[in-house]
mmCIF file of C-alpha atoms in Angstrom:
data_model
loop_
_atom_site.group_PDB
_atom_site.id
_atom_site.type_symbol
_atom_site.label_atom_id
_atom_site.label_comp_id
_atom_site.label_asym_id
_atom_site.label_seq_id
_atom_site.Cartn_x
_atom_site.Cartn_y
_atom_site.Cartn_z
ATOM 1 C CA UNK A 59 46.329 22.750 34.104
ATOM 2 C CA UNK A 60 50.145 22.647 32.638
ATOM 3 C CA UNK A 61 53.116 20.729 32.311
ATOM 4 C CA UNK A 62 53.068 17.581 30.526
ATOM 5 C CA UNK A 63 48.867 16.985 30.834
ATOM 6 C CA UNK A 64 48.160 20.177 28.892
ATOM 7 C CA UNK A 65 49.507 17.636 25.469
ATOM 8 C CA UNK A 66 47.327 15.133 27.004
ATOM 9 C CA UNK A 67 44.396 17.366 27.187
ATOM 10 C CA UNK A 68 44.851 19.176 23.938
ATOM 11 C CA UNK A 69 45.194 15.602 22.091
ATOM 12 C CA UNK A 70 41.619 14.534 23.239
ATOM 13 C CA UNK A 71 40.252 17.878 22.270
ATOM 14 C CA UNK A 72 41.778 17.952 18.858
ATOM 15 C CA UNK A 73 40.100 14.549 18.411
ATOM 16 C CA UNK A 74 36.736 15.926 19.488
ATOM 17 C CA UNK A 75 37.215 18.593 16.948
ATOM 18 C CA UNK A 76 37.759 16.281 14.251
ATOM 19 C CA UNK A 77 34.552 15.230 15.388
ATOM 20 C CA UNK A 78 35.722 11.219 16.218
ATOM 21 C CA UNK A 79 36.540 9.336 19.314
ATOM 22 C CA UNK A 80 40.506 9.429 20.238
ATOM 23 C CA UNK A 81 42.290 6.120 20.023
ATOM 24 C CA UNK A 82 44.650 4.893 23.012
ATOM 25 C CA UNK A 83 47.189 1.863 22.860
ATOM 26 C CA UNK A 84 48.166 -0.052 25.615
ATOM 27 C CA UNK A 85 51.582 -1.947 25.208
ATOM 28 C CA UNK A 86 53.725 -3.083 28.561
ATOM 29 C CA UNK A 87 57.201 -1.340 28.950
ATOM 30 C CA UNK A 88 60.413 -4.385 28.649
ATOM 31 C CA UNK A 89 57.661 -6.864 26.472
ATOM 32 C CA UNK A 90 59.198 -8.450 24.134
ATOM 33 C CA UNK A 91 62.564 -6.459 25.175
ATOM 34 C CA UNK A 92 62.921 -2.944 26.578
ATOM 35 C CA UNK A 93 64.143 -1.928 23.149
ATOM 36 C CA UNK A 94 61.481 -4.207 21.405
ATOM 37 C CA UNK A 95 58.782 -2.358 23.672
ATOM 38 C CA UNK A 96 59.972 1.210 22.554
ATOM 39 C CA UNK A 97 59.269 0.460 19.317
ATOM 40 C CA UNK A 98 56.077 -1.238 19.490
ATOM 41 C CA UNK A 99 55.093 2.390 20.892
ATOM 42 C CA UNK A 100 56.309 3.849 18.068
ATOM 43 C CA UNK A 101 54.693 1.570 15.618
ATOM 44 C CA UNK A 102 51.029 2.114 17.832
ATOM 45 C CA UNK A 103 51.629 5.888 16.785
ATOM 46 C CA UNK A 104 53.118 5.260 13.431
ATOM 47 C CA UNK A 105 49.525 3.188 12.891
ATOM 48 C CA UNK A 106 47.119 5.948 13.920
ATOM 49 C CA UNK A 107 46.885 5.506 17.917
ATOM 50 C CA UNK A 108 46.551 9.176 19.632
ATOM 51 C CA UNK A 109 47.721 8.491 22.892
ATOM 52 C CA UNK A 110 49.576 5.285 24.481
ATOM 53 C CA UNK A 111 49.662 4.044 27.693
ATOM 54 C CA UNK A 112 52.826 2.215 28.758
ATOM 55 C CA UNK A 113 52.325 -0.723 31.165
ATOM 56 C CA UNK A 114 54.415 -1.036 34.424
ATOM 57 C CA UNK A 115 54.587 -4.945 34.390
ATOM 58 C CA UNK A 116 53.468 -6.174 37.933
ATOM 59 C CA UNK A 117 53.705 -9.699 39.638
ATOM 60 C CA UNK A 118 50.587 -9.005 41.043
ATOM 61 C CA UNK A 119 48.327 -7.507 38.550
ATOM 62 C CA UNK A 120 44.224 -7.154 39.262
ATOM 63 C CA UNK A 121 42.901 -5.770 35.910
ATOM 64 C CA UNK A 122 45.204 -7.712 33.655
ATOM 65 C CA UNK A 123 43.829 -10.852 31.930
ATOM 66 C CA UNK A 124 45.794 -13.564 30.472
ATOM 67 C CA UNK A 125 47.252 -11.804 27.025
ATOM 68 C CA UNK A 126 48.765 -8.717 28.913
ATOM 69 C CA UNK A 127 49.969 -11.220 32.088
ATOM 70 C CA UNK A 128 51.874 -13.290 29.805
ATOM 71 C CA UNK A 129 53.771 -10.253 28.414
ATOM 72 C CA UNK A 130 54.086 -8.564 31.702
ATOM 73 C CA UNK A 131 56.093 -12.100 32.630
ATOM 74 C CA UNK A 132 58.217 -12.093 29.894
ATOM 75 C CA UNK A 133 59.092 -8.379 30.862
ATOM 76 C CA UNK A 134 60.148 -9.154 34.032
ATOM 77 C CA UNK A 135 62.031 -12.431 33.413
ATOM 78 C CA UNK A 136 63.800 -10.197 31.461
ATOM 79 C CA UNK A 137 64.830 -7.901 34.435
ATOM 80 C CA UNK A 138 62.350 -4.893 33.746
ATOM 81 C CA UNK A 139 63.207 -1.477 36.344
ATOM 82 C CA UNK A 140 61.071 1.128 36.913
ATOM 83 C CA UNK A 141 64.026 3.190 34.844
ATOM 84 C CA UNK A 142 63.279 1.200 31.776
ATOM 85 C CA UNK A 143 59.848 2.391 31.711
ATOM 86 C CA UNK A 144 60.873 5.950 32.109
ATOM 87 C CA UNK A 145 63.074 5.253 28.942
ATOM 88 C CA UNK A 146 60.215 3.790 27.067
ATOM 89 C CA UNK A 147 58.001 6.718 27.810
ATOM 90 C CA UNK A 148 61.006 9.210 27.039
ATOM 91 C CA UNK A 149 62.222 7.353 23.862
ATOM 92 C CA UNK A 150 58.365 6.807 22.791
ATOM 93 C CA UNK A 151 57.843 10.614 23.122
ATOM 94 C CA UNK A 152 60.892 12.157 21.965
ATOM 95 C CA UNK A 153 60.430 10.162 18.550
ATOM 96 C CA UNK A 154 56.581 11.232 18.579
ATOM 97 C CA UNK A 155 55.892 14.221 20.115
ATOM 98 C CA UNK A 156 52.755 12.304 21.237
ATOM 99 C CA UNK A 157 50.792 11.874 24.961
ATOM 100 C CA UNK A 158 52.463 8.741 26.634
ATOM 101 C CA UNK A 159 50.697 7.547 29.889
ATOM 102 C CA UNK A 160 52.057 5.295 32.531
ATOM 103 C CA UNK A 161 49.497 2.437 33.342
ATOM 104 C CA UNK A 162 50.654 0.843 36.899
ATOM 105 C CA UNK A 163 49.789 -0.439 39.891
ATOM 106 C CA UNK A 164 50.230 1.550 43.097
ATOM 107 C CA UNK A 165 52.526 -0.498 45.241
ATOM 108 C CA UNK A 166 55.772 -0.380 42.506
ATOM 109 C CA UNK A 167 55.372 3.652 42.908
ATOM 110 C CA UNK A 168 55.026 3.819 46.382
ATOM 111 C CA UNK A 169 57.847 1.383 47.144
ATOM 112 C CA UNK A 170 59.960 2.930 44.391
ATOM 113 C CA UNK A 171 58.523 6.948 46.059
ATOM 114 C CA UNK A 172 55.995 9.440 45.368
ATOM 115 C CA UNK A 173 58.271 12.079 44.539
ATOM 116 C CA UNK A 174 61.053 10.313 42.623
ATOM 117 C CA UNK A 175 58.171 8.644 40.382
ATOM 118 C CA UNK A 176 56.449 11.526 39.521
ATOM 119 C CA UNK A 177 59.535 13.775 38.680
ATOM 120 C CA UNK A 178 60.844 11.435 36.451
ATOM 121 C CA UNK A 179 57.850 10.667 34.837
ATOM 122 C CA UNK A 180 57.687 14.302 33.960
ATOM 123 C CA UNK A 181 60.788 15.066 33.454
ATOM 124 C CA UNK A 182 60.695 11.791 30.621
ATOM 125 C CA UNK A 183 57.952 13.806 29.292
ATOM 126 C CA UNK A 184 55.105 11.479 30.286
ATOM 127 C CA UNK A 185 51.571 13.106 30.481
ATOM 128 C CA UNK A 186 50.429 11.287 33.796
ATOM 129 C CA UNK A 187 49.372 8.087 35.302
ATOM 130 C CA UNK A 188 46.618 5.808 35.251
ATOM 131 C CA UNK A 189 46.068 4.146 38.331
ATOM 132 C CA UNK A 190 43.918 1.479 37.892
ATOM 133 C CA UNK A 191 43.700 0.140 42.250
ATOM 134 C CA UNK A 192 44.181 3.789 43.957
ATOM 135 C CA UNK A 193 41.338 4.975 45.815
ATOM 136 C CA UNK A 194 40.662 8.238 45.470
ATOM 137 C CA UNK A 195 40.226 8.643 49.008
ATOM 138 C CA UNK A 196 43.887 7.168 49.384
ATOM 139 C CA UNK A 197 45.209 9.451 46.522
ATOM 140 C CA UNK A 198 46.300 12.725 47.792
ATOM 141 C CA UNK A 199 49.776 12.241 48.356
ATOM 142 C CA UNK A 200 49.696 10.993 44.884
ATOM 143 C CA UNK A 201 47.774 13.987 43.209
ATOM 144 C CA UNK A 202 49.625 16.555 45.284
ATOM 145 C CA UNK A 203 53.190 15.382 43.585
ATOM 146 C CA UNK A 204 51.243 14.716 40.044
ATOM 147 C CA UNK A 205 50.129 18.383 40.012
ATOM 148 C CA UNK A 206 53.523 19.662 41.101
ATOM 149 C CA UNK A 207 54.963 18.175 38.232
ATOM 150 C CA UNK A 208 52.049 19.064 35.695
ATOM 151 C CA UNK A 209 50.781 15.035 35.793
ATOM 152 C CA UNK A 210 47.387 13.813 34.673
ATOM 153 C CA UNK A 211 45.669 11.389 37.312
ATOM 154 C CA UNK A 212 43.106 9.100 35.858
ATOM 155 C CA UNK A 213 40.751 6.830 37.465
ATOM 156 C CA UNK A 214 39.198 3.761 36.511
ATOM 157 C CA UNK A 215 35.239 3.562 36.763
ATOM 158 C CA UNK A 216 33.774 0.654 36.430
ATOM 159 C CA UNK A 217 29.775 -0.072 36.003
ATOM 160 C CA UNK A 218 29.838 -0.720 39.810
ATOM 161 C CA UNK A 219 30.002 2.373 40.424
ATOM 162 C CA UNK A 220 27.452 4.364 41.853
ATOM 163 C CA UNK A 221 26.869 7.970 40.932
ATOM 164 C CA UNK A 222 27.365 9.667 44.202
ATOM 165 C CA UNK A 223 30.619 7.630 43.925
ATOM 166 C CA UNK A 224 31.516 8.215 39.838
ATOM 167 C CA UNK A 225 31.162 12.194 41.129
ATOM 168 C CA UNK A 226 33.819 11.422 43.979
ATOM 169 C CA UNK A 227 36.060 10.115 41.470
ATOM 170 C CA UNK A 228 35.808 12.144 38.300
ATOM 171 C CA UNK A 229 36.392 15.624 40.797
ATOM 172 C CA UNK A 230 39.906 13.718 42.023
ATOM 173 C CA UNK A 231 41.117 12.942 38.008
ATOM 174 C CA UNK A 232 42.723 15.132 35.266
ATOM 175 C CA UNK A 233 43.098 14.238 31.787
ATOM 176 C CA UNK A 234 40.550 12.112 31.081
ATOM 177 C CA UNK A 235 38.287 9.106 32.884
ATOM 178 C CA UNK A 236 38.682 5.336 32.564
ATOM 179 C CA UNK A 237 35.735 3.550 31.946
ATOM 180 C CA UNK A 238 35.995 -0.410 32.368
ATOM 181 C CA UNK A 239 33.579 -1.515 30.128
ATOM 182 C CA UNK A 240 32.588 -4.766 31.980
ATOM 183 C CA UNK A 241 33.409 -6.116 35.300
ATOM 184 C CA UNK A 242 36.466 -8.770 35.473
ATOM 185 C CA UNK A 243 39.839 -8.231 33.370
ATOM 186 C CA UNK A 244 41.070 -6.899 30.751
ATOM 187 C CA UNK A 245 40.907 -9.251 27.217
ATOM 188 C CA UNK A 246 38.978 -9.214 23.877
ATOM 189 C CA UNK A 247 35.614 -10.144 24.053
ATOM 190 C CA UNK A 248 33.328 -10.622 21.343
ATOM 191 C CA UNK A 249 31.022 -7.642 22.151
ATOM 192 C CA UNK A 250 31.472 -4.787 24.427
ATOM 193 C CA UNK A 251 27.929 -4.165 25.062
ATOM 194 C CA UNK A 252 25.436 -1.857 26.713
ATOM 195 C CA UNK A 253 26.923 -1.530 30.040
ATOM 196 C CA UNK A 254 29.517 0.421 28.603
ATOM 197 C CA UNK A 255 27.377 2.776 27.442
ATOM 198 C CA UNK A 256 25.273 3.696 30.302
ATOM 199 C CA UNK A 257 28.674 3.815 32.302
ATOM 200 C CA UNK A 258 30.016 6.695 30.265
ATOM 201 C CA UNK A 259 26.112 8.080 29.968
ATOM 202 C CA UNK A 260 26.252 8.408 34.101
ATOM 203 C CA UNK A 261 30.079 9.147 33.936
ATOM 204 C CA UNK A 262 29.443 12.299 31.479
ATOM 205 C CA UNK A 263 26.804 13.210 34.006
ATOM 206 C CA UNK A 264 29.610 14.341 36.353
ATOM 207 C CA UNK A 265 32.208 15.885 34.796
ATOM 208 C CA UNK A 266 33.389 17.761 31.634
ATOM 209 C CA UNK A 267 36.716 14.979 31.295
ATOM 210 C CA UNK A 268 36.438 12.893 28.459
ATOM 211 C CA UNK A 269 35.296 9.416 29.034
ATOM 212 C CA UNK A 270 37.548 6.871 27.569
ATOM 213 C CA UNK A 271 36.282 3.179 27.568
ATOM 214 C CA UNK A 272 38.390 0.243 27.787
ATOM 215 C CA UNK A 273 38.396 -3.445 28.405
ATOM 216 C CA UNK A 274 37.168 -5.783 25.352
ATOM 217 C CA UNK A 275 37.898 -3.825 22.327
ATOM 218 C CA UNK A 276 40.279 -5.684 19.655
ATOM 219 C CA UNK A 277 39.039 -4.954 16.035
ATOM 220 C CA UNK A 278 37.709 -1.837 13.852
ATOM 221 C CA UNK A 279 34.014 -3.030 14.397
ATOM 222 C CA UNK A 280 34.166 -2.847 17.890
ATOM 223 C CA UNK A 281 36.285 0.676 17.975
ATOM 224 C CA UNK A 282 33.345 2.384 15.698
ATOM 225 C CA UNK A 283 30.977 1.118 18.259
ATOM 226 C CA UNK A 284 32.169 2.394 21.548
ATOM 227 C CA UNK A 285 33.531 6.043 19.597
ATOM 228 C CA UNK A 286 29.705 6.112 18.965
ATOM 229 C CA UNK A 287 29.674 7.018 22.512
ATOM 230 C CA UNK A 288 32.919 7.751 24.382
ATOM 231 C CA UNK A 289 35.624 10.422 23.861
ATOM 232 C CA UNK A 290 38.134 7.336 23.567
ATOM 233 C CA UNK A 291 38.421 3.934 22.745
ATOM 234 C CA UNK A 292 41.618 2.301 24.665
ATOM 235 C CA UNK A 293 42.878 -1.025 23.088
ATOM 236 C CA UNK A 294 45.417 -3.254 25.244
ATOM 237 C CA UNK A 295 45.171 -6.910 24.604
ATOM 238 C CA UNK A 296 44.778 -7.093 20.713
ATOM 239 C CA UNK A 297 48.218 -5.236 20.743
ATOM 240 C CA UNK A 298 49.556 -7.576 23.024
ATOM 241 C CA UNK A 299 48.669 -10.691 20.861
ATOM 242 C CA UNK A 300 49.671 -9.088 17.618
ATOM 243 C CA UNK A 301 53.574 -8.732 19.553
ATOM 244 C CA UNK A 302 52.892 -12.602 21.101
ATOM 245 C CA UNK A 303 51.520 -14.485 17.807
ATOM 246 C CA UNK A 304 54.176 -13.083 15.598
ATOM 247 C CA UNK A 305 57.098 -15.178 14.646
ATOM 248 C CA UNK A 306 59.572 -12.471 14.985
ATOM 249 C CA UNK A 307 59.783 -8.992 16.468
ATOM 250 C CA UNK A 308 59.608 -7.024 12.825
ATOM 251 C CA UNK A 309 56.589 -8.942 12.450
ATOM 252 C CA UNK A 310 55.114 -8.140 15.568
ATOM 253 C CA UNK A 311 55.826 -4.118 15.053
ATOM 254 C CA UNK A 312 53.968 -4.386 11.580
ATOM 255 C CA UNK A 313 50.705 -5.875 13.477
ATOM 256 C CA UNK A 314 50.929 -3.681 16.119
ATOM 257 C CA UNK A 315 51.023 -0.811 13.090
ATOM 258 C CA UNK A 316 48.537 -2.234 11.002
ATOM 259 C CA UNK A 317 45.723 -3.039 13.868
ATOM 260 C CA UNK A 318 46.526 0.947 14.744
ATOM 261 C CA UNK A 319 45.724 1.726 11.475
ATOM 262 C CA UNK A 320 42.578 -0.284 11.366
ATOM 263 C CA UNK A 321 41.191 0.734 14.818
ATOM 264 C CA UNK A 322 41.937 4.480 14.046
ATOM 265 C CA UNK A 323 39.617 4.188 10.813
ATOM 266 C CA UNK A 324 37.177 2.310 13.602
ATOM 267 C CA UNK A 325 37.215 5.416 15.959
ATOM 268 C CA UNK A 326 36.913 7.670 12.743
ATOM 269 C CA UNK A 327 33.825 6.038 11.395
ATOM 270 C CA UNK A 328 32.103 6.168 14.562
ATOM 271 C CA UNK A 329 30.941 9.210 15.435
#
C-alpha cells in the first residue's frame, strides 16, 4: 500500500505504539467560510487530533444529524465547490504534514467523476475517502481509481451488520474501518454504550485494519471510554458546535483547539 494512505496507515500505527487510541476530527470543508474551515483544521491538529476528516457538505445527507446539517447549509449558501474542498485538504496538509480524509457522499463524486476526484484528492495530498452510503458491492470503480492514486477507502459498519457481511466489507477497505457506534445519525449523545463495543469486538474478528468508532462522542470522558476499545475515536459534532456557539470565528478556532486538546488526553488515558 503507497501513495498518500501509507501517512494514513503509519499515523494509526504510531498511535498504537504509543500504546493509546488515535484521535480523528471531523469539520465540513466552506463552514463557517472556506478560509474559516481551513483553519478550524488546523486548529483540530494544533489541539492534539491525529487525523481529520474534511466533510463534503451535501443537500442530501443520511448520516448527518442536526449540528453537522446546519454547518453543511451554511457551507453551501456560501457557494461551496468540490475545488474548495480540495483546497481545504491541500492547505490543511501542507501546514500539517498530517492524514486529511475526505468524508462525502457518493453522488457529488460520481457526478463531479471518478477519475478527476480521486486525482485531485491525491494530488492535494489527501489520504483517501470515507464513504459513508457506497456499497461495497457498488465500489469497484471507486477502489480501482483510489488505488491508482495510492487512496485509502473506508467503510462504515454499523451494529447491523452481520459478520458474514462486516468480512465483505472490511476485505473491500484500506486505512482503517468506520464503526457507527449506534444506529441513526451522527450527534452527541450522553453515552456511547455497549453496542459499540461488540461492533468493533466482531469487526476486529475480520480484519487486521484498525477499528475507528464514531457517532456520539463529544467530551474527554467519553473519548477514554471508546480508546478502551477501538484503534480510534472520531469526533464530528462537538467540533461543529464549538465553530456554531462561538460569537466570532477566533473564538470558534480556540474551542475547536481546546476540545482537541481535551479529547486527545481522553484517547491517551484510555488504553
Amino acid at each position: 500500500m503507497s501513495g498518500n494512505v501509507q501517512l494514513l496507515n503509519d499515523t494509526l500505527a504510531h498511535a498504537e505504539a504509543e500504546g493509546r487510541a488515535a484521535l480523528i476530527a471531523y469539520l465540513p470543508a466552506g463552514f463557517p467560510t472556506v478560509d474559516g474551515g481551513i483553519e478550524a483544521v488546523k486548529a483540530a491538529f494544533e489541539g492534539g487530533a491525529d487525523i481529520v476528516e474534511v466533510g463534503l457538505p451535501h443537500s442530501d445527507p443520511v448520516l448527518d444529524g442536526p449540528v453537522i446539517q446546519t454547518a453543511d447549509d451554511i457551507a453551501l449558501r456560501g457557494g461551496l465547490k468540490i475545488k474548495d474542498v480540495m483546497r481545504t485538504v491541500r492547505e490543511a496538509h501542507e501546514a500539517t504534514g498530517k492524514p486529511v480524509l475526505v468524508m462525502t457522499y457518493w453522488n457529488p463524486i460520481y457526478i463531479y467523476g471518478v477519475e478527476r476526484f480521486t486525482s485531485e484528492l491525491a494530488e492535494a495530498g489527501g489520504a483517501g475517502c470515507i464513504l459513508p452510503d457506497l456499497p461495497v458491492q457498488e465500489s469497484a470503480l471507486w477502489r480501482e481509481h483510489a488505488d491508482k492514486h495510492g487512496l485509502g477507502t473506508v467503510f462504515v459498519v454499523a451494529p447491523s451488520s452481520k459478520d458474514e457481511r462486516l468480512a465483505t466489507i472490511t476485505a473491500a477497505g484500506s486505512g482503517f474501518v468506520y464503526a457507527a457506534s449506534l444506529m441513526g445519525v451522527t450527534g452527541t449523545r450522553e453515552s456511547v454504550g455497549s453496542q459499540a463495543q461488540d461492533l468493533v469486538r466482531r469487526t476486529k474478528a475480520t480484519t487486521d485494519l484498525p477499528v475507528c468508532v464514531g457517532l456520539g462522542v463529544s467530551n474527554a470522558e467519553q473519548a477514554r471510554e471508546v480508546a478502551s476499545f477501538a484503534d480510534g475515536v472520531i469526533v464530528g459534532s462537538a467540533f461543529v458546535k464549538r465553530m456554531l456557539d462561538a460569537e466570532d470565528e477566533a473564538a470558534g478556532l480556540a474551542g475547536v483547539r481546546a476540545l482537541a486538546a481535551e479529547l486527545a488526553e481522553g484517547v491517551r488515558a484510555g488504553k
